[in-house]
CSV table of C-alpha atoms in Angstrom, one decimal:
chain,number,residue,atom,x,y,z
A,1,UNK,CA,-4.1,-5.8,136.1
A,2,UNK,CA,-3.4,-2.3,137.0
A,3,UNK,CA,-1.0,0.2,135.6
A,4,UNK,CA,2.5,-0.5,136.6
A,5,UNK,CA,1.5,-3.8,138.3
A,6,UNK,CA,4.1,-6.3,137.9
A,7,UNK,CA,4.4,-9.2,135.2
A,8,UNK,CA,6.3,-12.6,135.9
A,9,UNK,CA,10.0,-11.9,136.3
A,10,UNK,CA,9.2,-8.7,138.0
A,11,UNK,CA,8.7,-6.8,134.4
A,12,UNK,CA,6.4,-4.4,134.9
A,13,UNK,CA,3.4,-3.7,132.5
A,14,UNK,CA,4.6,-0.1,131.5
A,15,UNK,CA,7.7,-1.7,130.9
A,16,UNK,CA,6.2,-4.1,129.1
A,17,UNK,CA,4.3,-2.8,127.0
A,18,UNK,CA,6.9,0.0,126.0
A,19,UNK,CA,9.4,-2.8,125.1
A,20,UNK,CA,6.3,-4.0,122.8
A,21,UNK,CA,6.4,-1.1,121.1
A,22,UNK,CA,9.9,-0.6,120.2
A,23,UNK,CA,10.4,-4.1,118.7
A,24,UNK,CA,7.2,-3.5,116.8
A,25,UNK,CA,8.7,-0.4,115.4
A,26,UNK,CA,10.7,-1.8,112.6
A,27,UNK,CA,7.5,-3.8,111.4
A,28,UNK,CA,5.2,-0.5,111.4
A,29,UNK,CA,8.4,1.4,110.0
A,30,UNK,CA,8.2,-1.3,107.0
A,31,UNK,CA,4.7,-1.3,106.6
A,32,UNK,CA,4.5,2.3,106.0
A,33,UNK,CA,7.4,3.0,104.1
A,34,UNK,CA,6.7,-0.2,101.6
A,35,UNK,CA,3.1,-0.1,101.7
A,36,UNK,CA,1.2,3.0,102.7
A,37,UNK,CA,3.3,5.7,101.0
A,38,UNK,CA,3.9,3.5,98.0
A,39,UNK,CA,-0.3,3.5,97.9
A,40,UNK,CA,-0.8,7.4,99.0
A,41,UNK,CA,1.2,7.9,96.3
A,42,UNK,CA,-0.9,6.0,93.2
A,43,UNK,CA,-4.0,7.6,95.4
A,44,UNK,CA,-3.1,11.2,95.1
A,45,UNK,CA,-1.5,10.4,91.2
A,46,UNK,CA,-5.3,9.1,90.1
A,47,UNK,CA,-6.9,13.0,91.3
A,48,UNK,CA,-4.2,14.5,89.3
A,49,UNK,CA,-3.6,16.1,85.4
A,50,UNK,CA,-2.2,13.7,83.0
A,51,UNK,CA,1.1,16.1,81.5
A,52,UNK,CA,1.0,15.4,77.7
A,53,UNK,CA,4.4,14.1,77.9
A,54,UNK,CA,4.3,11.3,80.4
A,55,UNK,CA,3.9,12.2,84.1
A,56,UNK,CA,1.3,14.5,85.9
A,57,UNK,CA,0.2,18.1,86.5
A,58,UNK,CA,-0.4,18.6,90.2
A,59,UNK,CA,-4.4,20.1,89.1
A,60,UNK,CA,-7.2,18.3,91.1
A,61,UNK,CA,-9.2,16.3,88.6
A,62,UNK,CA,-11.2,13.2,88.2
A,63,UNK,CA,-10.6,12.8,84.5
A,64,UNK,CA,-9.1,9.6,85.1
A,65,UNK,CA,-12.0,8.1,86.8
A,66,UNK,CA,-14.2,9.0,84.2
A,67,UNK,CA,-12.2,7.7,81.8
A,68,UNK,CA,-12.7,4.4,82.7
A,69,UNK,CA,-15.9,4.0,83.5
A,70,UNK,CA,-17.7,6.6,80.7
A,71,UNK,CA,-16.8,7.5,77.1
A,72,UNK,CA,-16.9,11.3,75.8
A,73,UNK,CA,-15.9,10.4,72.2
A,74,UNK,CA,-12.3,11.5,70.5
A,75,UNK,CA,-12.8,15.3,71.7
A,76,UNK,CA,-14.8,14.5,74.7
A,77,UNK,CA,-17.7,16.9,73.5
A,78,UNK,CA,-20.3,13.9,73.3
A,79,UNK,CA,-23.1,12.8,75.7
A,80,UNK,CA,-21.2,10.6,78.3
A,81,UNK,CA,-22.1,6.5,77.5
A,82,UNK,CA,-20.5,3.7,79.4
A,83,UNK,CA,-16.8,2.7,78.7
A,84,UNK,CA,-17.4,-1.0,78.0
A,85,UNK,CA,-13.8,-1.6,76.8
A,86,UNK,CA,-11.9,-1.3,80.2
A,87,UNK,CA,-14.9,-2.6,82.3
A,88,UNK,CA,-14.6,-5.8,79.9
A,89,UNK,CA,-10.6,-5.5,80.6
A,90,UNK,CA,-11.6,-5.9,83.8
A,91,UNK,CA,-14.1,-8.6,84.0
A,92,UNK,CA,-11.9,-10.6,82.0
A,93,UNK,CA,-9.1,-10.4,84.6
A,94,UNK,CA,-11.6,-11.3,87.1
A,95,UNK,CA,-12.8,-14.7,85.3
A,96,UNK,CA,-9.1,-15.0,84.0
A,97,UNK,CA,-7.7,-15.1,87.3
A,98,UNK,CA,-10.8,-17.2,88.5
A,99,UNK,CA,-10.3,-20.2,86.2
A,100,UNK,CA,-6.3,-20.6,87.1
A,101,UNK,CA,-7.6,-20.4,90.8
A,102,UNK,CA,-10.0,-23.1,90.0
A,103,UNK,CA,-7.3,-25.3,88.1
A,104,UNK,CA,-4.4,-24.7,91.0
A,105,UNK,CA,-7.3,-26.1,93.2
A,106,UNK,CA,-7.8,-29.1,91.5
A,107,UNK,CA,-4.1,-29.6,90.9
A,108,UNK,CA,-2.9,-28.2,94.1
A,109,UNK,CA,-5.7,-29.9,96.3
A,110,UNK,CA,-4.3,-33.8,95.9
A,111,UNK,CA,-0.8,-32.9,95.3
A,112,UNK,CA,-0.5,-31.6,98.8
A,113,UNK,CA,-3.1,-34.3,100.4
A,114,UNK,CA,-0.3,-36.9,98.8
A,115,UNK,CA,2.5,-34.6,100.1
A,116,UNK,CA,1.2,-34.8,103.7
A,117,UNK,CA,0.4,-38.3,103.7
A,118,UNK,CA,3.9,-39.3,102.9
A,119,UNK,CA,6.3,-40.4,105.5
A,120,UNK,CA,7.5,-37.6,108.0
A,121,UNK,CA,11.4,-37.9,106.5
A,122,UNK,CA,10.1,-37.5,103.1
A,123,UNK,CA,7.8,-34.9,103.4
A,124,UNK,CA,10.4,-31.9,102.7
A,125,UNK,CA,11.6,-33.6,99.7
A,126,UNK,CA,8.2,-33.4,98.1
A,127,UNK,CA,7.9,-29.9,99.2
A,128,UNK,CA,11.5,-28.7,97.9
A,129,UNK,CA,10.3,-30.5,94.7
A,130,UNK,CA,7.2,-28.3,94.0
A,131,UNK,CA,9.4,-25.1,95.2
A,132,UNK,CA,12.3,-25.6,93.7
A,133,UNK,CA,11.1,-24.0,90.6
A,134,UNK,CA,10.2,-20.9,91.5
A,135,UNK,CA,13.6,-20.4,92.2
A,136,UNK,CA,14.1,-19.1,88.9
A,137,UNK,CA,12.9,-15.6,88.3
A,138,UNK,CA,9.0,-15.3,87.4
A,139,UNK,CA,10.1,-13.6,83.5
A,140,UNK,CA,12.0,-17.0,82.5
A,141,UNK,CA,9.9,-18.8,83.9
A,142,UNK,CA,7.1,-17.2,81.7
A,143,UNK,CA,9.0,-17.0,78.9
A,144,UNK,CA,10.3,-21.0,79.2
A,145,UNK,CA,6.2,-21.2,78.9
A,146,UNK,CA,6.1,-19.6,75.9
A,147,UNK,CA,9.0,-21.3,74.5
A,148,UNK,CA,7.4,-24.9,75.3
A,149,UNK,CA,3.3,-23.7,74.1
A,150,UNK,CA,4.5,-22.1,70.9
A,151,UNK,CA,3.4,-23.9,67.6
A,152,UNK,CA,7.4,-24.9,67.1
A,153,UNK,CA,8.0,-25.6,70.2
A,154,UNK,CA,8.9,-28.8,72.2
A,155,UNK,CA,5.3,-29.6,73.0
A,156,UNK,CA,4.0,-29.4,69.8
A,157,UNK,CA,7.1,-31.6,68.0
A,158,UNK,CA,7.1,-34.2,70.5
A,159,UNK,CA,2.9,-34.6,70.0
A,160,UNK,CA,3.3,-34.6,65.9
A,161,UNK,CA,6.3,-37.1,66.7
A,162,UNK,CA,3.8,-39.8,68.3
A,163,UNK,CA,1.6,-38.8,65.6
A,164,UNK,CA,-1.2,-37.9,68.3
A,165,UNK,CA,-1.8,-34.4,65.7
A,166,UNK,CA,-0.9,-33.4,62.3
A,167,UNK,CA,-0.3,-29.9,62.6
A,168,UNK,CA,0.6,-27.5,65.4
A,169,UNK,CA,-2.2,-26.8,68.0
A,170,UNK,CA,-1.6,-23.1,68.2
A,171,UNK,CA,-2.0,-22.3,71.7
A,172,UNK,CA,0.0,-18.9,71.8
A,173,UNK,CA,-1.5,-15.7,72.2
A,174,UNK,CA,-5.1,-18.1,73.8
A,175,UNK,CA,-6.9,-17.5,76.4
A,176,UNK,CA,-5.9,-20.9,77.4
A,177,UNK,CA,-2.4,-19.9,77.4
A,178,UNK,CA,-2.9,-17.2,80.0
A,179,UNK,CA,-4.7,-19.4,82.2
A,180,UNK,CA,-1.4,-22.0,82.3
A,181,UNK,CA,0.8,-19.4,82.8
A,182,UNK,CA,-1.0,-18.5,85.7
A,183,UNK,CA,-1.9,-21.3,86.9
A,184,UNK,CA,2.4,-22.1,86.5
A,185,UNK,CA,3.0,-19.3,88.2
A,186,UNK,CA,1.1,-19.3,91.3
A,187,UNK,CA,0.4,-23.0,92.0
A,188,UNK,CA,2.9,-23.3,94.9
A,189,UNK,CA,0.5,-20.6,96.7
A,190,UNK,CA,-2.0,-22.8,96.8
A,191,UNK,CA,-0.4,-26.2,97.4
A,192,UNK,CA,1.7,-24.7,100.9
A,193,UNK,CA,-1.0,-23.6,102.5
A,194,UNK,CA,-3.4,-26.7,102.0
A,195,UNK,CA,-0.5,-28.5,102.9
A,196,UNK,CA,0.1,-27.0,105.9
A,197,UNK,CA,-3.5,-27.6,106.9
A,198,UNK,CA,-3.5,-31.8,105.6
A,199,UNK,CA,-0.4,-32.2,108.0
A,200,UNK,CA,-2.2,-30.9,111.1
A,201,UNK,CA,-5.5,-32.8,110.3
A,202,UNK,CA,-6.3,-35.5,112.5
A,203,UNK,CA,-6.8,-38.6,110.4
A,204,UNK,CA,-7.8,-41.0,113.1
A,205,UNK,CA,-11.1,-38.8,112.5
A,206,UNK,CA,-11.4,-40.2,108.7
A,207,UNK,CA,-10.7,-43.7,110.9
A,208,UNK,CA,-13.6,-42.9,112.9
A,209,UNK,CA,-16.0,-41.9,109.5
A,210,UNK,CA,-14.7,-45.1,107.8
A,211,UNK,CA,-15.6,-47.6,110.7
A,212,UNK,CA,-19.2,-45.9,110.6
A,213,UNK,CA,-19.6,-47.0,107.3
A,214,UNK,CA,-18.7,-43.5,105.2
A,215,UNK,CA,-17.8,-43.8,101.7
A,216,UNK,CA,-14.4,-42.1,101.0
A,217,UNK,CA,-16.7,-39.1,99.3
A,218,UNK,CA,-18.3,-38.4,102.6
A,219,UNK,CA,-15.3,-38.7,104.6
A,220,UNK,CA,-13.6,-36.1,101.7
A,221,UNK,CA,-17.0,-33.7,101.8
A,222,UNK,CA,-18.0,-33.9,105.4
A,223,UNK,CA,-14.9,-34.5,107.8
A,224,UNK,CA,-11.6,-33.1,105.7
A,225,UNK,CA,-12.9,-30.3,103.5
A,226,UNK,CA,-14.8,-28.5,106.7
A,227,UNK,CA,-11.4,-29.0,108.7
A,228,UNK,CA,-9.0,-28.1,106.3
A,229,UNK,CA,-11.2,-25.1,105.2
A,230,UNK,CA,-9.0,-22.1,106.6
A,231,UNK,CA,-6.0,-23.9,104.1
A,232,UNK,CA,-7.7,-24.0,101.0
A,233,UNK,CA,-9.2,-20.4,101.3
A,234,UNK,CA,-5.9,-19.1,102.3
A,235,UNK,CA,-4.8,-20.5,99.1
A,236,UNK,CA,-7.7,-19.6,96.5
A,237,UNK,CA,-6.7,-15.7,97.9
A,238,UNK,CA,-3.1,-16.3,97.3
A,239,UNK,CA,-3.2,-17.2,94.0
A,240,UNK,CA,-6.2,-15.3,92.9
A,241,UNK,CA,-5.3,-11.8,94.2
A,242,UNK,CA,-2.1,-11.5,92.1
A,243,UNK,CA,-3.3,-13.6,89.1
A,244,UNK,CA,-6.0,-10.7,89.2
A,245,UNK,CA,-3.2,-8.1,88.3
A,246,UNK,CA,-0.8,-10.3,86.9
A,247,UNK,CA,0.6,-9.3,83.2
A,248,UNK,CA,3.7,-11.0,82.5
A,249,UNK,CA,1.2,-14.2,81.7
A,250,UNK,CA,-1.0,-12.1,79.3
A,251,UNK,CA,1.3,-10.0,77.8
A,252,UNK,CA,3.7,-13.1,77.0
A,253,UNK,CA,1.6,-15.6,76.4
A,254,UNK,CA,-2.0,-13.7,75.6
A,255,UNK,CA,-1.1,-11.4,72.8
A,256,UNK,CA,-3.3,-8.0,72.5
A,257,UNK,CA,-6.6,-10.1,72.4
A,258,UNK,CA,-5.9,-11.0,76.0
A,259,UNK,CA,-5.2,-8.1,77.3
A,260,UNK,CA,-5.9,-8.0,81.4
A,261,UNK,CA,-5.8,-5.4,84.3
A,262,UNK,CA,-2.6,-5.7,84.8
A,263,UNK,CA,-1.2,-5.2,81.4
A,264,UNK,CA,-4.1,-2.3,81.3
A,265,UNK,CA,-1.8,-0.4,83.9
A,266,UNK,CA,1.7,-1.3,83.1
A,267,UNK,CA,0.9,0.5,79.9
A,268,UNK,CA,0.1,3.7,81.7
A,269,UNK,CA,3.2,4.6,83.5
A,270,UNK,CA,5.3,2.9,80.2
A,271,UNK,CA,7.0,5.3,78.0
A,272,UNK,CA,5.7,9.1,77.2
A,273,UNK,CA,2.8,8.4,76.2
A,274,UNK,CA,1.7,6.9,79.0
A,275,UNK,CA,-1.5,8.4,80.7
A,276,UNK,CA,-0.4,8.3,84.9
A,277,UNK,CA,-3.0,9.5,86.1
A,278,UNK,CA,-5.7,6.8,84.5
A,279,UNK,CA,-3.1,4.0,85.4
A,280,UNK,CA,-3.0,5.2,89.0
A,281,UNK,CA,-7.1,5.5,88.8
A,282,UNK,CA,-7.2,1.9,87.1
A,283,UNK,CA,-4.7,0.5,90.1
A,284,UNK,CA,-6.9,2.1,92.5
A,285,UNK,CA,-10.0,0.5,91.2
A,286,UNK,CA,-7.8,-2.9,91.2
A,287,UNK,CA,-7.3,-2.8,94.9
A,288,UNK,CA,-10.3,-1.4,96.2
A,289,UNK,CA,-11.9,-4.5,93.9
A,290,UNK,CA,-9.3,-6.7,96.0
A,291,UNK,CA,-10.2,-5.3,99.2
A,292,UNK,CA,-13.8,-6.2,99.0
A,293,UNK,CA,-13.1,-9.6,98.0
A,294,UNK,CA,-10.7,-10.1,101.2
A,295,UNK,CA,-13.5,-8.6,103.5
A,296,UNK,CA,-16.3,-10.8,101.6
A,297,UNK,CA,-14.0,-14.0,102.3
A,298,UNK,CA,-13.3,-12.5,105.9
A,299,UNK,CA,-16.8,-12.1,107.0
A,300,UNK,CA,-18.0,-15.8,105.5
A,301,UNK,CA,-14.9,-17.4,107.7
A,302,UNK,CA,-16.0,-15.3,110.7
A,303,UNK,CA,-20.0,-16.3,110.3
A,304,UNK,CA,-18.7,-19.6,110.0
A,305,UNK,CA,-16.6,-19.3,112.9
A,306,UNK,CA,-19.6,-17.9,114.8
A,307,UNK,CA,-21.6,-21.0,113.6
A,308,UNK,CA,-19.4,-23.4,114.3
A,309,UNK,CA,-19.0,-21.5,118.2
């Protein structure tokens, strides 16, 4: 269509497309006042001077990147040698946030397969039931966890009332503690979007796979995983990405022998002895690890996509 040709309702395309811009204004304006400055900001912090008070000295440096990844001993006049400490930090999150993806997914997974296959009239009663929870702010919520998991708490009474254990399981300050709170605190994100995928399935195709003789496990595997694929990866992402920088759920529930990313950089900018310009390096690091994993996801579903074409 040529340049000032006209579009139905005699709109023309100039016209058009300048109207496009204008209403997508207030969506860039948003995007770049509550995301890119907020991340230029932590950027230009992590090339910058930590101030032995708390804050920064605006000197170019990359002090805080070597920080992280090598170790100069106390006075920093020692051969550089690899900083295992935060690089375990780190792979700790990763697996951390792994396993409470992996549980969500095999909690979420049939909760929102039962959820879709209900009756139409019901449906949004289920789905106001696993929301209405996380109506509550995200610190009660944790802290309610650590009320319930501690080794006097209601969990622990009511399993020493049946007389299923004798003494408290101490479950507090565990690595298995972090992992529920996670998993608590993110599971919606991956029920919702499997959900959403289950209801728009077409289940006269698991008819189809049944009449041919398919065993409920092939039906699952072969027909309703591969169509409902775009769901459950949109919700492994949802919940892993901020279980990956999470720290209410360590700090609460996993004590100092837990500690994750997130924790690792709320630290940083606490208080006056905080070290800015390594928690702005450590966030950076945090992202950039986050981005790959989106683009590694991305380019699977588009080879796929390019398969399946």
């Amino acid at each position: 269509m040529a340049a000032g040709a006209t579009r139905g309702g005699g709109v023309t395309t100039d016209t058009y497309k300048e109207a496009r811009t204008w209403l997508l204004m207030p969506a860039w304006l948003v995007l770049l006042v509550l995301s890119l400055a907020p991340v230029s900001m932590i950027l230009i912090y992590s090339f910058l001077t930590k101030e032995f008070r708390g804050g920064v000295i605006w000197d170019f440096s990359l002090a805080a990147y070597d920080q992280f990844f090598f170790d100069r001993g106390l006075f920093g006049d020692e051969a550089p040698s690899i900083e295992w400490t935060y690089i375990t930090i780190f792979w700790r999150s990763i697996w951390q946030a792994g396993a409470a993806t992996l549980l969500s997914l095999i909690i979420g997974f049939p909760t929102a397969y039962f959820i879709a296959t209900r009756p139409e009239k019901v449906r949004p009663i289920w789905v106001f039931l696993v929301t209405i929870p996380y109506w509550v702010n995200l610190l009660i919520r944790t802290v309610s966890m650590k009320f319930l998991l501690r080794d006097q708490g209601p969990l622990n009474d009511f399993l020493m009332s049946t007389g299923l254990i004798d003494s408290p399981i101490h479950i507090v300050n565990t690595n298995f503690a972090v992992q529920l709170g996670l998993f608590y605190s993110y599971l919606p994100f991956m029920v919702l979007p499997i959900y959403a995928s289950v209801e728009r399935y077409n289940f006269s195709l698991s008819e189809a796979a049944a009449d041919l003789y398919a065993t409920k496990w092939v039906a699952l595997r072969r027909i309703l995983l591969p169509a409902i694929k775009p769901g459950v990866i949109a919700g492994c992402i949802l919940v892993f990405v901020p279980s990956l920088g999470s720290f209410l759920a360590p700090d609460l529930l996993g004590g100092a022998k837990n500690f994750m990313i997130g924790s690792l950089i709320e630290e940083q900018f606490k208080g006056n002895a905080g070290n800015w310009p390594f928690g702005a390096a450590a966030s950076m690091i945090l992202l950039t690890m986050v981005l790959i994993i989106l683009l590694i996801f991305a380019r699977q579903q588009a080879k796929a996509e390019k398969r399946e074409g």
